[in-house]
Each structure stands twice: as structure tokens, then as C-alpha cells.
PDB file of N, CA and C in Angstrom:
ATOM      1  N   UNK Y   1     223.172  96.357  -0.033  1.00  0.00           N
ATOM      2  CA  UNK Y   1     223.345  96.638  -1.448  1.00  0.00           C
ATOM      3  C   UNK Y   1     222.938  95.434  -2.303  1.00  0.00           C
ATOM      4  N   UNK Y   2     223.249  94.199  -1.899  1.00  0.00           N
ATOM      5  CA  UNK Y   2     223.038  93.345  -2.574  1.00  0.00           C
ATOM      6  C   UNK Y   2     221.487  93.186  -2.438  1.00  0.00           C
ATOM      7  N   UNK Y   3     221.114  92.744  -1.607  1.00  0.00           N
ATOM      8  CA  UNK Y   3     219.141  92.976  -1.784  1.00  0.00           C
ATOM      9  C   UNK Y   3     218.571  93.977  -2.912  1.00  0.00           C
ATOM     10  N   UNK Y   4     218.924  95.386  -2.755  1.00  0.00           N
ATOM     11  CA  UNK Y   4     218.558  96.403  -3.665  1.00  0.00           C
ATOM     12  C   UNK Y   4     218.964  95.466  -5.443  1.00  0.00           C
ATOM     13  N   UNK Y   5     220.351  94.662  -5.488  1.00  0.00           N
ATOM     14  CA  UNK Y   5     220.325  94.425  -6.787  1.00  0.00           C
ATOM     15  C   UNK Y   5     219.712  93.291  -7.086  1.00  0.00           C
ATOM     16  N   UNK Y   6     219.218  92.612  -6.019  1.00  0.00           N
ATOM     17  CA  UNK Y   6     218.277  91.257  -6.271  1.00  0.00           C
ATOM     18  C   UNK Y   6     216.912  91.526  -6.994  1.00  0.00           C
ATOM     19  N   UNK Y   7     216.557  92.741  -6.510  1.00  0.00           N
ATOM     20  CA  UNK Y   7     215.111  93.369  -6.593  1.00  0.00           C
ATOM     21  C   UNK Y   7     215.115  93.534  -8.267  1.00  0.00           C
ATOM     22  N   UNK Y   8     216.324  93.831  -9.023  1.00  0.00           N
ATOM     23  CA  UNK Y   8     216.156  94.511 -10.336  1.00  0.00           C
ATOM     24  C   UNK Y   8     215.466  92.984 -11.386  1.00  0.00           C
ATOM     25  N   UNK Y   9     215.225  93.251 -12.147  1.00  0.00           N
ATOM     26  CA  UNK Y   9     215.036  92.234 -12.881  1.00  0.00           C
ATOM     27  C   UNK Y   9     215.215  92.051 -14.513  1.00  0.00           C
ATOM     28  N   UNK Y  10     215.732  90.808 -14.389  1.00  0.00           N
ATOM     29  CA  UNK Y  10     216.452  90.956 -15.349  1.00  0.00           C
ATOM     30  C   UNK Y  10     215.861  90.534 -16.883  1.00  0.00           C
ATOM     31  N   UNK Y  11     214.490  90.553 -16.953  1.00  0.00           N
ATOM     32  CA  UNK Y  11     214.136  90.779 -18.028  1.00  0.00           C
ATOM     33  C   UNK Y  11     214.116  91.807 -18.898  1.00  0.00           C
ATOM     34  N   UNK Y  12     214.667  92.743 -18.005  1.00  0.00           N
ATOM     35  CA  UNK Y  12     214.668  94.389 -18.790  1.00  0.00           C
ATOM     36  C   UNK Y  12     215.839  94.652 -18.387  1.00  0.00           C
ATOM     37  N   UNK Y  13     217.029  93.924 -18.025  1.00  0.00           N
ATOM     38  CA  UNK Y  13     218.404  94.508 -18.479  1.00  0.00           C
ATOM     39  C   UNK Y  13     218.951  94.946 -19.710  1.00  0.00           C
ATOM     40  N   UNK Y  14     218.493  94.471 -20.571  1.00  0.00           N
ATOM     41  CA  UNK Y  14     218.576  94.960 -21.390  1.00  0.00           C
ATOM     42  C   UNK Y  14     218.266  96.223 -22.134  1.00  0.00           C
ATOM     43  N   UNK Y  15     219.347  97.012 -22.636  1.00  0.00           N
ATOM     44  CA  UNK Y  15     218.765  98.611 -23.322  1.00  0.00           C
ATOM     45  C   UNK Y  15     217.246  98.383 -24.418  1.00  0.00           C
ATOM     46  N   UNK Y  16     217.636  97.635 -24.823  1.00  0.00           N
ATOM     47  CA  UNK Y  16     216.227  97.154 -26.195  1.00  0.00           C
ATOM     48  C   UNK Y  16     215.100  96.645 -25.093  1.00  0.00           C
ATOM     49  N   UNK Y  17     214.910  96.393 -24.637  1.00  0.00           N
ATOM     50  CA  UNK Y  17     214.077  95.949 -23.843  1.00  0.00           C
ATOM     51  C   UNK Y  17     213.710  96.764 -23.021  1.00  0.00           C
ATOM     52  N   UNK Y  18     214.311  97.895 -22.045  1.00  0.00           N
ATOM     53  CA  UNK Y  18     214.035  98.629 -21.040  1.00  0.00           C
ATOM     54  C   UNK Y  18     213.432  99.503 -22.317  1.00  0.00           C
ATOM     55  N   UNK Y  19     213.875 100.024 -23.844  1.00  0.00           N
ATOM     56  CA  UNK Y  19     213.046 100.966 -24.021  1.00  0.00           C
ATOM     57  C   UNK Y  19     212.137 100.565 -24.579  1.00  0.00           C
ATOM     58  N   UNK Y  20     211.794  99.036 -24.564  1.00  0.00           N
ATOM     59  CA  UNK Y  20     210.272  99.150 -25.390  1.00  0.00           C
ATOM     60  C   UNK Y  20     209.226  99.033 -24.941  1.00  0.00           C
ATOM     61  N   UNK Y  21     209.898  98.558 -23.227  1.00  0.00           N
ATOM     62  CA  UNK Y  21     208.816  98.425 -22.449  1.00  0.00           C
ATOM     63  C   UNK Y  21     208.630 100.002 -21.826  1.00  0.00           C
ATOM     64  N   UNK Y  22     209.162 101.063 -21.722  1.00  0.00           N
ATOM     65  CA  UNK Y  22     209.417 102.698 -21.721  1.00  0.00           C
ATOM     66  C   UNK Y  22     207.970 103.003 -22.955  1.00  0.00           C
ATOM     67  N   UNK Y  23     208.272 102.480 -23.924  1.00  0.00           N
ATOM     68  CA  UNK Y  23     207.459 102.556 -25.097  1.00  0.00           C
ATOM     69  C   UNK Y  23     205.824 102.776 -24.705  1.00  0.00           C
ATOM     70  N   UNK Y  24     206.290 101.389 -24.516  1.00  0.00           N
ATOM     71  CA  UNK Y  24     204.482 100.655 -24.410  1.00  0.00           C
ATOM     72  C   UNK Y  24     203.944 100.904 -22.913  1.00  0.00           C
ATOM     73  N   UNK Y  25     204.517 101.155 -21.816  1.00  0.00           N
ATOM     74  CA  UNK Y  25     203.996 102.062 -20.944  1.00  0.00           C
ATOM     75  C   UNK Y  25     203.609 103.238 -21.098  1.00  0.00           C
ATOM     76  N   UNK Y  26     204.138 103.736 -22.137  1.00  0.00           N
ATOM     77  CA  UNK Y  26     203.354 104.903 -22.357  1.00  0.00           C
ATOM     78  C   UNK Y  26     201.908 105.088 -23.329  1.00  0.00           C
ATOM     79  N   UNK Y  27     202.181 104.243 -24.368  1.00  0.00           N
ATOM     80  CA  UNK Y  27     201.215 104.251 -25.023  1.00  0.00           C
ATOM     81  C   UNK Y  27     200.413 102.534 -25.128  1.00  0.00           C
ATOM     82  N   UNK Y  28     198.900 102.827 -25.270  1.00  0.00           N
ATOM     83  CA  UNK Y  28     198.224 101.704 -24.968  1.00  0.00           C
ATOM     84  C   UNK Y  28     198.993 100.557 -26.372  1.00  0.00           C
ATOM     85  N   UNK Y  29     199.421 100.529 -27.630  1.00  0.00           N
ATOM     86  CA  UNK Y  29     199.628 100.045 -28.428  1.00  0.00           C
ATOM     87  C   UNK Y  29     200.969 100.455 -29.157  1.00  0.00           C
ATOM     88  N   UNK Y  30     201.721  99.745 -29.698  1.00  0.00           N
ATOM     89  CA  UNK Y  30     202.409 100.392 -30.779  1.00  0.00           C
ATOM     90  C   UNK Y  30     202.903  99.327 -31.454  1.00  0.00           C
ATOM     91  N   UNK Y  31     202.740  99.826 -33.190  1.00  0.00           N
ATOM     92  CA  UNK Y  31     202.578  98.214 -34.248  1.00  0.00           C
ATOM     93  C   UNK Y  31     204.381  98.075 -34.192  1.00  0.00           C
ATOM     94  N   UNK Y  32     204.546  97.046 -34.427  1.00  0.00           N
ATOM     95  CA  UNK Y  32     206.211  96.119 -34.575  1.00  0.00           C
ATOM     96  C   UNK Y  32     207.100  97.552 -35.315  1.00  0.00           C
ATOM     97  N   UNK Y  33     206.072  98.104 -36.706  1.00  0.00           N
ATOM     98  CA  UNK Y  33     206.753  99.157 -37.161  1.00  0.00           C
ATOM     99  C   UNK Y  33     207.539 100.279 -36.930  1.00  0.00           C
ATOM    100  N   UNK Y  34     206.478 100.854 -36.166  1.00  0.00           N
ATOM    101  CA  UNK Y  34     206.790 101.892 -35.036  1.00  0.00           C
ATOM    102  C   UNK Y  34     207.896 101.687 -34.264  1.00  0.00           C
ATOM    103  N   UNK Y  35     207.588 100.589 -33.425  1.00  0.00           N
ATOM    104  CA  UNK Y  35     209.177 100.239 -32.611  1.00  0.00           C
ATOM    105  C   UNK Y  35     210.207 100.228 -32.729  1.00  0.00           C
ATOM    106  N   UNK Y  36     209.867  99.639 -34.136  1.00  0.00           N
ATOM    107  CA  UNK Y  36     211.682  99.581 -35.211  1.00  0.00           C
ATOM    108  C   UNK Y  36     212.253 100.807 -35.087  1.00  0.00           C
ATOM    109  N   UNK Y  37     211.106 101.724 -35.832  1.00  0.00           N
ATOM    110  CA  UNK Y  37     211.489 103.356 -36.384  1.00  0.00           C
ATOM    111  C   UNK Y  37     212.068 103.987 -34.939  1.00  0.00           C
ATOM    112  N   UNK Y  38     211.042 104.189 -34.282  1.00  0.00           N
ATOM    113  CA  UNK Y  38     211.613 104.743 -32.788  1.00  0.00           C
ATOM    114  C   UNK Y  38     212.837 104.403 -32.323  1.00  0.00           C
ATOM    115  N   UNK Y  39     212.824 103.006 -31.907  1.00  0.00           N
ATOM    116  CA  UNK Y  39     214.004 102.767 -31.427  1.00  0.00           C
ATOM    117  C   UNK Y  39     215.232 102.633 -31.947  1.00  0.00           C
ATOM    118  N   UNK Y  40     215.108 102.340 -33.159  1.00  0.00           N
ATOM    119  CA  UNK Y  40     216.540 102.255 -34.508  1.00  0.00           C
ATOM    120  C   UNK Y  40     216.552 100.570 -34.135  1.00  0.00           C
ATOM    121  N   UNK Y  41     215.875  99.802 -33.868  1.00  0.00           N
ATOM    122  CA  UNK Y  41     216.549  98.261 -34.209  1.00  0.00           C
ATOM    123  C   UNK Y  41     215.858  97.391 -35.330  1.00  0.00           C
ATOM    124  N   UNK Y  42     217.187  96.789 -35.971  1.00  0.00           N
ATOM    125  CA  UNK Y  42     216.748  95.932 -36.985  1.00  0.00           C
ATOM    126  C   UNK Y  42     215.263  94.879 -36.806  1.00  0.00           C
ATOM    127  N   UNK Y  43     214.774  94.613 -37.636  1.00  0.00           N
ATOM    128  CA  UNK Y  43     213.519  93.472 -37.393  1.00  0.00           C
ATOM    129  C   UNK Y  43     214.568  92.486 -36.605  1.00  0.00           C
ATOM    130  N   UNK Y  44     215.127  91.671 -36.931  1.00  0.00           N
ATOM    131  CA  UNK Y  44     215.542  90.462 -36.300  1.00  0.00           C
ATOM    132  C   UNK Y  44     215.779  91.190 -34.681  1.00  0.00           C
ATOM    133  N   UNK Y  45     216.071  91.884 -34.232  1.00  0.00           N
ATOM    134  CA  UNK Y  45     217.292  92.245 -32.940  1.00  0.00           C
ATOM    135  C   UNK Y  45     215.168  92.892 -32.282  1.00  0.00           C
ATOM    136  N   UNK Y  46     214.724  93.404 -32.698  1.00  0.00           N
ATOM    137  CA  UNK Y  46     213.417  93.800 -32.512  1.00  0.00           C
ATOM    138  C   UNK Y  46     212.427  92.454 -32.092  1.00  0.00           C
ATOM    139  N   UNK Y  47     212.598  91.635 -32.909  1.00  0.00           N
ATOM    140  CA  UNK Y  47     211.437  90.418 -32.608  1.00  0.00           C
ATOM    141  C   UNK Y  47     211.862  89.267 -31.658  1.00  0.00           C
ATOM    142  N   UNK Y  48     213.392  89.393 -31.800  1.00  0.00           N
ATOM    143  CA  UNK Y  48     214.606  88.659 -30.816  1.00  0.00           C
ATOM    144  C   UNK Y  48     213.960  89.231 -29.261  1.00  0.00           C
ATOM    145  N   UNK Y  49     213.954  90.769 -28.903  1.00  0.00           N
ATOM    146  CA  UNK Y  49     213.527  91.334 -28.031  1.00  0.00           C
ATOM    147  C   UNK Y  49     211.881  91.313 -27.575  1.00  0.00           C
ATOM    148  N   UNK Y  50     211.163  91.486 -28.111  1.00  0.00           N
ATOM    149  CA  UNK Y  50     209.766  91.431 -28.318  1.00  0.00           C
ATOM    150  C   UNK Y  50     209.124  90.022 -28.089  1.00  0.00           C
ATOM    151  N   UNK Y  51     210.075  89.003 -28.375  1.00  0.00           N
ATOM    152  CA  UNK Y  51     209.482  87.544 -27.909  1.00  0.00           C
ATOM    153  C   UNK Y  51     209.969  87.094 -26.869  1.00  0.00           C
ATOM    154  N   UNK Y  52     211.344  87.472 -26.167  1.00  0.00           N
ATOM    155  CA  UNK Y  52     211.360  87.272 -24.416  1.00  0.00           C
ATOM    156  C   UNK Y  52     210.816  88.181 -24.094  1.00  0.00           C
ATOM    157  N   UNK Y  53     210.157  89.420 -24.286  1.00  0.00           N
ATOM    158  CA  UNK Y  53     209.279  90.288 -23.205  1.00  0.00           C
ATOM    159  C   UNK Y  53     207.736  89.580 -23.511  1.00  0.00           C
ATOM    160  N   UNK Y  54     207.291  88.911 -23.940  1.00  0.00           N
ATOM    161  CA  UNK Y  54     206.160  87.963 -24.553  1.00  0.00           C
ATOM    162  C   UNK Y  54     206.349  87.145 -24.190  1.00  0.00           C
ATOM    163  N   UNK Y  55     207.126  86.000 -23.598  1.00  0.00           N
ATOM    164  CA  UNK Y  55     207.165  84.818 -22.556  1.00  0.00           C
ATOM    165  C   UNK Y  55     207.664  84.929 -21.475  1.00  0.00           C
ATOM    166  N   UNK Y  56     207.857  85.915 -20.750  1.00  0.00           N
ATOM    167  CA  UNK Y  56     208.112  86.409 -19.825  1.00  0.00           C
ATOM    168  C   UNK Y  56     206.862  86.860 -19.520  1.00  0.00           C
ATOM    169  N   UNK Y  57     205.797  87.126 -19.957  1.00  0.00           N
ATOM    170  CA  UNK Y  57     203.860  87.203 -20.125  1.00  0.00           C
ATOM    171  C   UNK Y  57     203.739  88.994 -19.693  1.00  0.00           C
ATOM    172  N   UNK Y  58     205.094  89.333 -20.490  1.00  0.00           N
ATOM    173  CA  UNK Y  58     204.971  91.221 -20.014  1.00  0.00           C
ATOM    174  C   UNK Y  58     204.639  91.738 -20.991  1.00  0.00           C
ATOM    175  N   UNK Y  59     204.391  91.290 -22.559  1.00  0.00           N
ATOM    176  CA  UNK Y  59     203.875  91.750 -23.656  1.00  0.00           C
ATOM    177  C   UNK Y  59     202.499  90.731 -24.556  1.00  0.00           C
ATOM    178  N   UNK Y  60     201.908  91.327 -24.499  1.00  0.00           N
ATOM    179  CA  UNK Y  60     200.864  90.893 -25.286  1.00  0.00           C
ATOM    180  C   UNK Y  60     200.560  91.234 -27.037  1.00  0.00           C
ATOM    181  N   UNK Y  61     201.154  90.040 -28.118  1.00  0.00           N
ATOM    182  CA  UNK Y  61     200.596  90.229 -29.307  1.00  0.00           C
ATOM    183  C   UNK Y  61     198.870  90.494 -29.984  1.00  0.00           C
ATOM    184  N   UNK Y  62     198.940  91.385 -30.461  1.00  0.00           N
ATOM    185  CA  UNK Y  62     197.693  91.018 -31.437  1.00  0.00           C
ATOM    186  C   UNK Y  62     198.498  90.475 -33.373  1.00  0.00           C
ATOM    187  N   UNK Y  63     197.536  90.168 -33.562  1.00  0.00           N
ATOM    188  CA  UNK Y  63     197.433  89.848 -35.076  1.00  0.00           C
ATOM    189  C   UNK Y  63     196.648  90.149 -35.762  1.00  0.00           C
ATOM    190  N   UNK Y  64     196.637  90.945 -36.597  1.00  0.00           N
ATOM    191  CA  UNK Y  64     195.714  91.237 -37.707  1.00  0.00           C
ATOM    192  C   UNK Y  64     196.130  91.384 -39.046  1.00  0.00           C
ATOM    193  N   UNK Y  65     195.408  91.168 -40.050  1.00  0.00           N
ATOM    194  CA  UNK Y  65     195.297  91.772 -41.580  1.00  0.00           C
ATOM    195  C   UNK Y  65     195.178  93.367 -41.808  1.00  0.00           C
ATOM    196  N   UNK Y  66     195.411  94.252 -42.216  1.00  0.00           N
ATOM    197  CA  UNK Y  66     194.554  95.398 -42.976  1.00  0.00           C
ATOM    198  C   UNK Y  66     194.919  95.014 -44.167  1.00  0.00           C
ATOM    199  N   UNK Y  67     193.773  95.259 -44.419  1.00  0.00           N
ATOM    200  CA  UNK Y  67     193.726  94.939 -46.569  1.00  0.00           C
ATOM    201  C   UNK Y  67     194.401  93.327 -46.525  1.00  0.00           C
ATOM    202  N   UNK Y  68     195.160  93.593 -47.210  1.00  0.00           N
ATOM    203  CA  UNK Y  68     196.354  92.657 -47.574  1.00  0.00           C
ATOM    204  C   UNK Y  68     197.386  92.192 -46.581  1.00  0.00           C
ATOM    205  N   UNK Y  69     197.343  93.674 -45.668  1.00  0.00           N
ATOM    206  CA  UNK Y  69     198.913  93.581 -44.964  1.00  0.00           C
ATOM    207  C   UNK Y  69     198.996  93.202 -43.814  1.00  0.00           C
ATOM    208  N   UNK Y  70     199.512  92.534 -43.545  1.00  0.00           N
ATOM    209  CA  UNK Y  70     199.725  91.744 -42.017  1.00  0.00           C
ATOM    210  C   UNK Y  70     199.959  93.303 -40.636  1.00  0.00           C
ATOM    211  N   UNK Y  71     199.330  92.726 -40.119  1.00  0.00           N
ATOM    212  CA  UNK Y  71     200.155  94.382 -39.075  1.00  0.00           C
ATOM    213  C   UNK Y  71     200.075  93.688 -37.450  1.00  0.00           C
ATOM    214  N   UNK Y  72     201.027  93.696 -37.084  1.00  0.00           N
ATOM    215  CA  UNK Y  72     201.091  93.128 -35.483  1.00  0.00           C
ATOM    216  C   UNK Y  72     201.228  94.265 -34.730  1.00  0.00           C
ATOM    217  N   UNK Y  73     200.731  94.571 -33.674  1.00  0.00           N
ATOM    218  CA  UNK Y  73     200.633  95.974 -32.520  1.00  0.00           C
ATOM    219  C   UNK Y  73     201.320  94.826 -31.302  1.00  0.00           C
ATOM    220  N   UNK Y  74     201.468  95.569 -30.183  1.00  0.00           N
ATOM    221  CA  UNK Y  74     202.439  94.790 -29.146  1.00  0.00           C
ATOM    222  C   UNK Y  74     201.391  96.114 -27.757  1.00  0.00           C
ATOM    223  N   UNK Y  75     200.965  95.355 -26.664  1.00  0.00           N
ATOM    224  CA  UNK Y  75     200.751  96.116 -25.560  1.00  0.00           C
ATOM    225  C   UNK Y  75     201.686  95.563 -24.418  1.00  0.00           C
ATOM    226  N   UNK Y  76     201.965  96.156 -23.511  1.00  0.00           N
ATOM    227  CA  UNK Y  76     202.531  95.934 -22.142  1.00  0.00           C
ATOM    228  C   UNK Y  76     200.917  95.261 -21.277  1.00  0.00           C
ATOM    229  N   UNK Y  77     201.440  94.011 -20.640  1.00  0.00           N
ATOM    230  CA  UNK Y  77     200.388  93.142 -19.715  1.00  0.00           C
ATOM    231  C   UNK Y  77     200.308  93.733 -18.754  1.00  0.00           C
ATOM    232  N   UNK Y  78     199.176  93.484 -18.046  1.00  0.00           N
ATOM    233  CA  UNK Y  78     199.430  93.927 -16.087  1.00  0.00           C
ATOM    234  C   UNK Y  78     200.334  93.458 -16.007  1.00  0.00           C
ATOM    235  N   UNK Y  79     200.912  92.219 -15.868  1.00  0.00           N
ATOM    236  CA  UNK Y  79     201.747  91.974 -15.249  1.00  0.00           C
ATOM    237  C   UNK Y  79     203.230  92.762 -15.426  1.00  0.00           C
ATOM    238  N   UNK Y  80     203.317  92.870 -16.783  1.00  0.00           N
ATOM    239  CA  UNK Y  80     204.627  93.555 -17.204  1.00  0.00           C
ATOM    240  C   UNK Y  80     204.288  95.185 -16.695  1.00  0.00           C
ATOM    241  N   UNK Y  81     203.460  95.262 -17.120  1.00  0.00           N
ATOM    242  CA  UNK Y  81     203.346  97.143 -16.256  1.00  0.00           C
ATOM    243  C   UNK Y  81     203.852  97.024 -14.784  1.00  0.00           C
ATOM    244  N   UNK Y  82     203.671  96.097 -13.579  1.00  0.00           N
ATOM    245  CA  UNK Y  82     203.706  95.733 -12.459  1.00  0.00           C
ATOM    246  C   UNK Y  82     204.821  95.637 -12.792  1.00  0.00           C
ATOM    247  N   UNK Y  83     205.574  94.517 -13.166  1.00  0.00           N
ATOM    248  CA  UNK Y  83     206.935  94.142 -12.981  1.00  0.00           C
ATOM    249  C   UNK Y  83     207.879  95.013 -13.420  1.00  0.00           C
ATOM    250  N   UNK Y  84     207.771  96.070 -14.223  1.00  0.00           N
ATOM    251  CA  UNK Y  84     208.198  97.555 -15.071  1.00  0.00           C
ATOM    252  C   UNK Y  84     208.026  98.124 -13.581  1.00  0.00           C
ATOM    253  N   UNK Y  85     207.428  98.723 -13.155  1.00  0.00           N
ATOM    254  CA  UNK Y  85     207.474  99.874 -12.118  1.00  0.00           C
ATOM    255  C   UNK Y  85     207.724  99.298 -11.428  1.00  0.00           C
ATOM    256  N   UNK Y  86     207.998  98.102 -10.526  1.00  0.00           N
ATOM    257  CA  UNK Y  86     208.726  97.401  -9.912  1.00  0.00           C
ATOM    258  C   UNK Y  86     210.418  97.663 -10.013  1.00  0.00           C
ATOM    259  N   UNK Y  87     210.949  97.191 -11.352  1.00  0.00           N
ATOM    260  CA  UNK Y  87     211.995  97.547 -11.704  1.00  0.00           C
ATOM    261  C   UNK Y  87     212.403  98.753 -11.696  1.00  0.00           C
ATOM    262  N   UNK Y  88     211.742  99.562 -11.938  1.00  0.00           N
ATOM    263  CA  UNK Y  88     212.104 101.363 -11.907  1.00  0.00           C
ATOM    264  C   UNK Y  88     211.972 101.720 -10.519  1.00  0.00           C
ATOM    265  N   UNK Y  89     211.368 101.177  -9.816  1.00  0.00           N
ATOM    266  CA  UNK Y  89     211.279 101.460  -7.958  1.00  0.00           C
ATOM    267  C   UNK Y  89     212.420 100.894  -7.142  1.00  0.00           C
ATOM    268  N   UNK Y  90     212.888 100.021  -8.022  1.00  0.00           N
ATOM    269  CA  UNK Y  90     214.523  99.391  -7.307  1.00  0.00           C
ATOM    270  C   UNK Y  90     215.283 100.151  -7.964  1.00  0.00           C
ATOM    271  N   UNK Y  91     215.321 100.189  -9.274  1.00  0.00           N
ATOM    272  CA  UNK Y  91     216.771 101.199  -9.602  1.00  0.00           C
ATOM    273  C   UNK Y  91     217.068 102.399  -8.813  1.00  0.00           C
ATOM    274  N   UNK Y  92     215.174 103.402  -8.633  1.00  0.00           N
ATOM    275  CA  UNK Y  92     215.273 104.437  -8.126  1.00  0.00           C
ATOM    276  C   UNK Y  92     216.284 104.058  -6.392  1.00  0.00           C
ATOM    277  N   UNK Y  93     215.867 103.099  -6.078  1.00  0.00           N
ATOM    278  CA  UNK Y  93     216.220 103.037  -4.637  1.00  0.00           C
ATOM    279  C   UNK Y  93     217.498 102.434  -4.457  1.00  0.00           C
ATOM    280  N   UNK Y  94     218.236 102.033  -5.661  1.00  0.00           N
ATOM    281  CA  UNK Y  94     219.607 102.014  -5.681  1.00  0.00           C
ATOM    282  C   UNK Y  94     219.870 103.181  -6.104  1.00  0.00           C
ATOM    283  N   UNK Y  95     219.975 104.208  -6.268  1.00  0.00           N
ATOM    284  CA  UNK Y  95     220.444 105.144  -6.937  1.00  0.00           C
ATOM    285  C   UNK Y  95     220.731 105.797  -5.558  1.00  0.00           C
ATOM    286  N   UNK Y  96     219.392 106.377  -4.658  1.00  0.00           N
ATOM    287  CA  UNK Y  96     219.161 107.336  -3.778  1.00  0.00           C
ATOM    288  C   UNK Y  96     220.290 106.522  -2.699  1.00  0.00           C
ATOM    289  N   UNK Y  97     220.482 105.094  -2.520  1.00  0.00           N
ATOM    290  CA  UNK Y  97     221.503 104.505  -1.737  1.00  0.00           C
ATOM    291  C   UNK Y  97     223.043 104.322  -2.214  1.00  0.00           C
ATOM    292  N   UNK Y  98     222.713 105.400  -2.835  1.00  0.00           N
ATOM    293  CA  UNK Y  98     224.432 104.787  -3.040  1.00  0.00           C
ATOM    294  C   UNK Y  98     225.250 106.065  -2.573  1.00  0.00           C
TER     295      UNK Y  98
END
């Protein structure tokens, strides 16, 4: 049992975190905006989340302008896609062992 919980990782213990990386596995992009709306979290508790999944090298920023307006999009890295289904392949296999 204990091996199975070694395997989990704990960059995505977190609920805000397991769903944004849920998010962005699914879709190739989604701007800071979006995330907020979807998920219901404040900017601060959002960018709090979004910058350990970004040094942890599982999210990748862009930066851009439109017009005037600043707009940041967020993708999931190989690596974080890897380390994501990783994590979902141990939970699954704690689950089926218990």
C-alpha cells in the first residue's frame, strides 16, 4: 500500500491543481480567463496554482497583447501530460487495491 501512495504525486494534490491540469489535458490551450470562469477560483488562488504547476515544468506560459489587452493562455508540457497520467495510473491502481 505504501508504494502505491509513493507513486502519487504531489504536485497535483491539490483540488485546484488536479482540475486545471484535467483542463488543459483536454484542451491544447486555455487563457488564465477561462480557468478562473470554469473552475470558480479567484485570480490570486488561480495564479498561486498556475505558477507551482509552471515550476514544476508541467505548464507552459505564453504571453501576448491583443489590441491593448494583455492575454496569457497556459498549455500542459510533455512532461506534465506524462507526469498527469502517471498520477491518474496510481490513483487508478490504488483504488482497484483496496
Amino acid at each position: 500500500m505504501k508504494d502505491l501512495l509513493a507513486q502519487f504525486n504531489k504536485a497535483f494534490e491539490s483540488k485546484a491543481r488536479l482540475n486545471i491540469m484535467s483542463v488543459l489535458m483536454v484542451n491544447d490551450t486555455q487563457s488564465f480567463n477561462a480557468l478562473k470562469e470554469l473552475l470558480g477560483l479567484t485570480d490570486g488562488n488561480l495564479a498561486t496554482h498556475l505558477r507551482a504547476l509552471e515550476e514544476s515544468g508541467y505548464v507552459a506560459v505564453q504571453k501576448q497583447f491583443i489590441g491593448r489587452k494583455p492575454n496569457t493562455t497556459y498549455s500542459a508540457t510533455a512532461n506534465g501530460r506524462q507526469a498527469f497520467s502517471d498520477h491518474l495510473n496510481a490513483l487508478e491502481e490504488f483504488i482497484r487495491n483496496l
